[in-house]
Short mmCIF file of C-alpha atoms in Angstrom, two decimals:
data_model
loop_
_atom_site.label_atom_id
_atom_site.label_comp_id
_atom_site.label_asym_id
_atom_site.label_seq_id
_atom_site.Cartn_x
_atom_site.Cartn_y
_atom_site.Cartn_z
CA UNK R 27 -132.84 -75.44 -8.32
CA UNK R 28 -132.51 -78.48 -10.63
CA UNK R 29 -130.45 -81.30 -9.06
CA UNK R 30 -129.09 -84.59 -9.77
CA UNK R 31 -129.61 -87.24 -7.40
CA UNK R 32 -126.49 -89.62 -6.58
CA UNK R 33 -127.75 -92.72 -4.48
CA UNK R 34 -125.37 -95.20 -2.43
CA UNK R 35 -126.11 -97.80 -0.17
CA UNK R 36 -127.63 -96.14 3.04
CA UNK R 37 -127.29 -92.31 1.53
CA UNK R 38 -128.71 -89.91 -0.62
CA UNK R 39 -126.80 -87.00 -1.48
CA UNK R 40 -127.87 -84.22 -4.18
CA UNK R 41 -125.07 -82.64 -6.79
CA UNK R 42 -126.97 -79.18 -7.75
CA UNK R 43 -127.07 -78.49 -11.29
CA UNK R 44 -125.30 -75.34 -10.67
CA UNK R 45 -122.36 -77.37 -9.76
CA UNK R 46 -121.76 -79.65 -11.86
CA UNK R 47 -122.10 -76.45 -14.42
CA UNK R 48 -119.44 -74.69 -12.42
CA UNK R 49 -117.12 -77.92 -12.84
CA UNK R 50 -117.30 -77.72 -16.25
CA UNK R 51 -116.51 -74.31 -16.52
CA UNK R 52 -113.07 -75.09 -14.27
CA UNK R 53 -111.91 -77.64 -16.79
CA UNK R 54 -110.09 -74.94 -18.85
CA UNK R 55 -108.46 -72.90 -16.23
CA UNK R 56 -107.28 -76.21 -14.52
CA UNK R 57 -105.85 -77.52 -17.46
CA UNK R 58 -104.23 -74.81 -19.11
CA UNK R 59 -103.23 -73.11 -16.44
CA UNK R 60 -101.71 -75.50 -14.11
CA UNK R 61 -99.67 -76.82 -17.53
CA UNK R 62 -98.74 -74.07 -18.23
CA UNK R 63 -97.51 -73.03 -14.12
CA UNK R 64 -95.46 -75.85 -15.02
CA UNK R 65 -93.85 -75.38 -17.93
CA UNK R 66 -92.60 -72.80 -16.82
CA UNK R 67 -91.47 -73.66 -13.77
CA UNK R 68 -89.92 -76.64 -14.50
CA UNK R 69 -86.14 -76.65 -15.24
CA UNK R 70 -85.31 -76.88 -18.83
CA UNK R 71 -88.79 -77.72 -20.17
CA UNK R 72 -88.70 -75.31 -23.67
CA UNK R 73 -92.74 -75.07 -24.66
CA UNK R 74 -91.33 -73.66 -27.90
CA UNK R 75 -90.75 -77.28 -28.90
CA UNK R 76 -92.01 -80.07 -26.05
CA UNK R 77 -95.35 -80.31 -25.33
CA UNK R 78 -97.38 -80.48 -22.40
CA UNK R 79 -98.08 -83.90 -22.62
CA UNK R 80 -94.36 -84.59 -22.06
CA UNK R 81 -95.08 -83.25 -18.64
CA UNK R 82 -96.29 -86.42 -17.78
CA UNK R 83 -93.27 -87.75 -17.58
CA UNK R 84 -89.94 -87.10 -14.88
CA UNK R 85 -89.58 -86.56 -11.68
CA UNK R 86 -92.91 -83.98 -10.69
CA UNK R 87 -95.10 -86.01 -14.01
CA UNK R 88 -97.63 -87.20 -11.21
CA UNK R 89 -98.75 -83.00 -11.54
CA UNK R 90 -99.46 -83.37 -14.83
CA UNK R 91 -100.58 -86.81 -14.93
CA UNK R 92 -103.24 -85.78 -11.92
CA UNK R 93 -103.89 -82.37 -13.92
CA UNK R 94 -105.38 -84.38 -17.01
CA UNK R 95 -107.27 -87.09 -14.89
CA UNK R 96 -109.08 -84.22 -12.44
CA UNK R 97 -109.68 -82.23 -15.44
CA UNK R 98 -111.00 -85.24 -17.48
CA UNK R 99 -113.45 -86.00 -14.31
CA UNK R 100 -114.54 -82.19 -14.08
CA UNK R 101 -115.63 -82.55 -18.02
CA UNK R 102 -117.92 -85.84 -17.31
CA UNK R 103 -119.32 -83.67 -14.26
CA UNK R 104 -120.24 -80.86 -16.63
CA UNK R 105 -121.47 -82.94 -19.26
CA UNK R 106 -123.88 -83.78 -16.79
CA UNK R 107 -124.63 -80.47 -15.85
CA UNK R 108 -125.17 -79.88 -19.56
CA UNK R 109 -127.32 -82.08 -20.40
CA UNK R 110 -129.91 -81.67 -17.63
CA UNK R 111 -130.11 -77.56 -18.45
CA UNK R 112 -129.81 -78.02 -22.46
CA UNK R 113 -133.11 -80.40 -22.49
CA UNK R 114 -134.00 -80.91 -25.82
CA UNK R 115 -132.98 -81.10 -29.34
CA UNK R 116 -130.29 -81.91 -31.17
CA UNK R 117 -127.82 -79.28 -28.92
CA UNK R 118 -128.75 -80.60 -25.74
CA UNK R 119 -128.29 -84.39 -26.47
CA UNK R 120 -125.40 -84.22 -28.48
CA UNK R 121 -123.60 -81.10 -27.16
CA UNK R 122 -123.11 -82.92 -23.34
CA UNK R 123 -122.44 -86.65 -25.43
CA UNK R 124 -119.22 -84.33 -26.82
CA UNK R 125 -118.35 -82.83 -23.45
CA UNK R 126 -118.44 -86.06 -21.95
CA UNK R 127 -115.89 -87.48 -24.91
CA UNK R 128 -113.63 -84.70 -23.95
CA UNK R 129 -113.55 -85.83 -20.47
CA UNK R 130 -112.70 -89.56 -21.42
CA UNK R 131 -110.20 -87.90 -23.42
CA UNK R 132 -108.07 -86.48 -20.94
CA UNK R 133 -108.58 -89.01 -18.67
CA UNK R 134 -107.25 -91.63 -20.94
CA UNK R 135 -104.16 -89.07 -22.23
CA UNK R 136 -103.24 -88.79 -18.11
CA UNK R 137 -103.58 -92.49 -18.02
CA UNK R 138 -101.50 -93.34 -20.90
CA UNK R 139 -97.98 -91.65 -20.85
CA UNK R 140 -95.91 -90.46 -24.40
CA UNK R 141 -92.47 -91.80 -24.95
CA UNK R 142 -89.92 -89.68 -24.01
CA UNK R 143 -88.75 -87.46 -26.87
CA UNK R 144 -87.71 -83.62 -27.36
CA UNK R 145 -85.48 -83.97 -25.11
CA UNK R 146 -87.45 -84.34 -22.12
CA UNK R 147 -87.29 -85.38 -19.75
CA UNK R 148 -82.81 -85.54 -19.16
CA UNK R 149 -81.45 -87.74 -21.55
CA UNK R 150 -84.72 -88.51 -23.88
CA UNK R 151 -84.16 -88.23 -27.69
CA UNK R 152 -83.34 -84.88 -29.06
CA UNK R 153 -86.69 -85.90 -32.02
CA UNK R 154 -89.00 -87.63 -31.57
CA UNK R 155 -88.26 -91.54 -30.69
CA UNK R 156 -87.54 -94.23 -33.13
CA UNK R 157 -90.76 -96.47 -32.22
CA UNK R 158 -93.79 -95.69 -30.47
CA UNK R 159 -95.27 -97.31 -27.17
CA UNK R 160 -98.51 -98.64 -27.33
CA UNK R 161 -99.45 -96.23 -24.22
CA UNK R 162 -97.96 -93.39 -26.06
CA UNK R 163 -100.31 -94.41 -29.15
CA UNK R 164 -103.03 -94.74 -26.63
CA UNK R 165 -102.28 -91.21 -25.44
CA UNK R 166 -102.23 -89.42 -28.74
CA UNK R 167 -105.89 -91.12 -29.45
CA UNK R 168 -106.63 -89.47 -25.74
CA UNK R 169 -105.27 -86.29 -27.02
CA UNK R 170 -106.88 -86.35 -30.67
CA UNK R 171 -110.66 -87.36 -28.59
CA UNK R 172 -110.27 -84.52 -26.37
CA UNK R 173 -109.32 -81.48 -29.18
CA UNK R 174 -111.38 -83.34 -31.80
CA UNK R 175 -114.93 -83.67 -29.33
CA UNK R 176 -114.54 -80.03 -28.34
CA UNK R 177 -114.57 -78.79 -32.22
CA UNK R 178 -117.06 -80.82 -32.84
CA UNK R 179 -119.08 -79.41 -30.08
CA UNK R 180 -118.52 -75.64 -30.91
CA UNK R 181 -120.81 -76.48 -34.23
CA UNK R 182 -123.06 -78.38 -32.35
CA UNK R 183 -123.77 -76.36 -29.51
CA UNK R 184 -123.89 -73.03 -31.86
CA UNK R 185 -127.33 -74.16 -32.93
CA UNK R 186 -128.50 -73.69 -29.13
CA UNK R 187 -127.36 -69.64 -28.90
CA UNK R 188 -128.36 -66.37 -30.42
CA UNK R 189 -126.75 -65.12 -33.81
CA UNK R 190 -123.90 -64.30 -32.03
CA UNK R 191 -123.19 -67.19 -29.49
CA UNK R 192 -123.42 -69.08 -32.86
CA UNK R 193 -120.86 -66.81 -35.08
CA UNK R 194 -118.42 -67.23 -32.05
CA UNK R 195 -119.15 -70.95 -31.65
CA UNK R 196 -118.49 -71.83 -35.70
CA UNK R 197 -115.47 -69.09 -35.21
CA UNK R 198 -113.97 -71.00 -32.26
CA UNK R 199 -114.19 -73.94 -34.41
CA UNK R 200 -112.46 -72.70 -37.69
CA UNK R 201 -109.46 -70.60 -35.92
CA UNK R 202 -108.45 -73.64 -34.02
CA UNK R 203 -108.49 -75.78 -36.98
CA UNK R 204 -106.10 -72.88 -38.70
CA UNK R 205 -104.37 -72.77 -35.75
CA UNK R 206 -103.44 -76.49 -36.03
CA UNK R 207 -102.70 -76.36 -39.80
CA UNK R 208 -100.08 -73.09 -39.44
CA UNK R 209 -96.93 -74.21 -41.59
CA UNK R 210 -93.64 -74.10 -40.02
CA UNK R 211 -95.06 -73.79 -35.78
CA UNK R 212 -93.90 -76.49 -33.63
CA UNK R 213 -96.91 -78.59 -32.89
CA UNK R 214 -96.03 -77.88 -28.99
CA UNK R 215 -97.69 -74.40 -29.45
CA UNK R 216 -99.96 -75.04 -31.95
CA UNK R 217 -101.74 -77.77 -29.31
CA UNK R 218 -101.37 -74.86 -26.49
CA UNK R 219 -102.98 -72.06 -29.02
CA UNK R 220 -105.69 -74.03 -30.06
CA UNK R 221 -106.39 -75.42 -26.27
CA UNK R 222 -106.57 -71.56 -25.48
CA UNK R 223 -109.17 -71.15 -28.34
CA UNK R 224 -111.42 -73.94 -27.43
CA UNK R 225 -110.96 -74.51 -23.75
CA UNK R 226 -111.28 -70.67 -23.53
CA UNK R 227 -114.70 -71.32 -25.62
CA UNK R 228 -115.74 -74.30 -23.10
CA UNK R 229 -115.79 -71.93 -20.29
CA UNK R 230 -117.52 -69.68 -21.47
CA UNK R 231 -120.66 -71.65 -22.90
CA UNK R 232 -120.40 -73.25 -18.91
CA UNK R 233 -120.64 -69.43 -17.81
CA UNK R 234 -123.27 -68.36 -19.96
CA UNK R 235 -125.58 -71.57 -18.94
CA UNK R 236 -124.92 -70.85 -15.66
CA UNK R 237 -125.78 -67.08 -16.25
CA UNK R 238 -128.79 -68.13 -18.21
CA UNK R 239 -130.60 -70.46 -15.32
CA UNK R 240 -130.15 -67.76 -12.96
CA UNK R 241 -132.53 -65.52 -15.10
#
């Protein structure tokens, strides 16, 4: 089995291939489904019209906060994982390069907060807020990395599969797009519909590495 090698002072441990693969394939299910545990679980969060982001913030936001940063951290491990099995070409160097943005992504969106707004949490501003933090500007750029890298990567990575790994790669890429242009949704579901689309997408490319090394 391929590894990588991770030295410190006085050890040598090895972090199989396999695994970091397998961490990349978790990012998805971590994200959107512990978000989405929580919104709706948490009293008087509406998804119809706050975001997950805004999670971040009140009295449980550590969850969230902790949900982007782990998640963030599992991309950079798969983007490792990535780019040791895709050797090669244009796919393998700038396929894991994309991953890896992702995972800076997130990590910076958990890092940086949004303003309060939507009316979450109690007592924020029914719209959105007047004037804009500069950590909630840092956390949309965090936000726009992380969905931007990953549709990137669906076009880029569709040159490494068969005819049909590729038509679902470029199709990935498109319906999230559309997704993210539908007239009259609130943006809170059009970022959760499109994160279905390409983290769902994510996965499985992680899956179907993993699948493919084993063969």
């Amino acid at each position: 089995m391929t590894s990588t090698t991770l030295t410190r002072p006085g050890t040598t441990r090895a972090v199989p291939t396999a695994a970091l693969l397998t961490a990349g394939a978790a990012v998805g299910p971590l994200f959107l489904g512990l978000g989405l545990v929580q919104a709706y679980t948490r009293d008087g969060f509406d998804l119809s019209r706050q975001p997950l982001s805004l999670l971040t913030l009140g009295e449980h936001g550590w969850i969230q906060i902790a949900n982007f940063v782990l998640s963030g951290l599992l991309a950079l491990a798969g983007a490792a994982g990535l780019r040791r099995a895709l050797r090669g070409g244009q796919a393998g160097t700038w396929g894991p390069a994309l991953v890896a943005v992702l995972g800076v992504g997130l990590i910076v969106a958990g890092l940086l907060r949004p303003d309060p707004s939507m009316g979450w949490p109690a007592g924020a501003p029914a719209g959105e807020p007047e004037t804009m933090s500069w950590h909630s500007y840092g956390h949309g750029v965090g936000a726009m990395l992380s969905f931007g890298s990953l549709i990137v990567a669906c076009l880029v990575l569709a040159r490494r599969f068969g005819r049909l790994g590729a038509v679902l790669s470029v199709a990935a890429a498109v319906a999230t797009i559309a997704v993210m242009a539908l007239p009259e949704v609130a943006i809170s579901v059009q970022m959760v519909l499109g994160a279905l689309i390409v983290f769902g997408w994510l996965t499985a490319v992680f899956v179907h590495v993993l699948i493919e090394r084993n063969h």
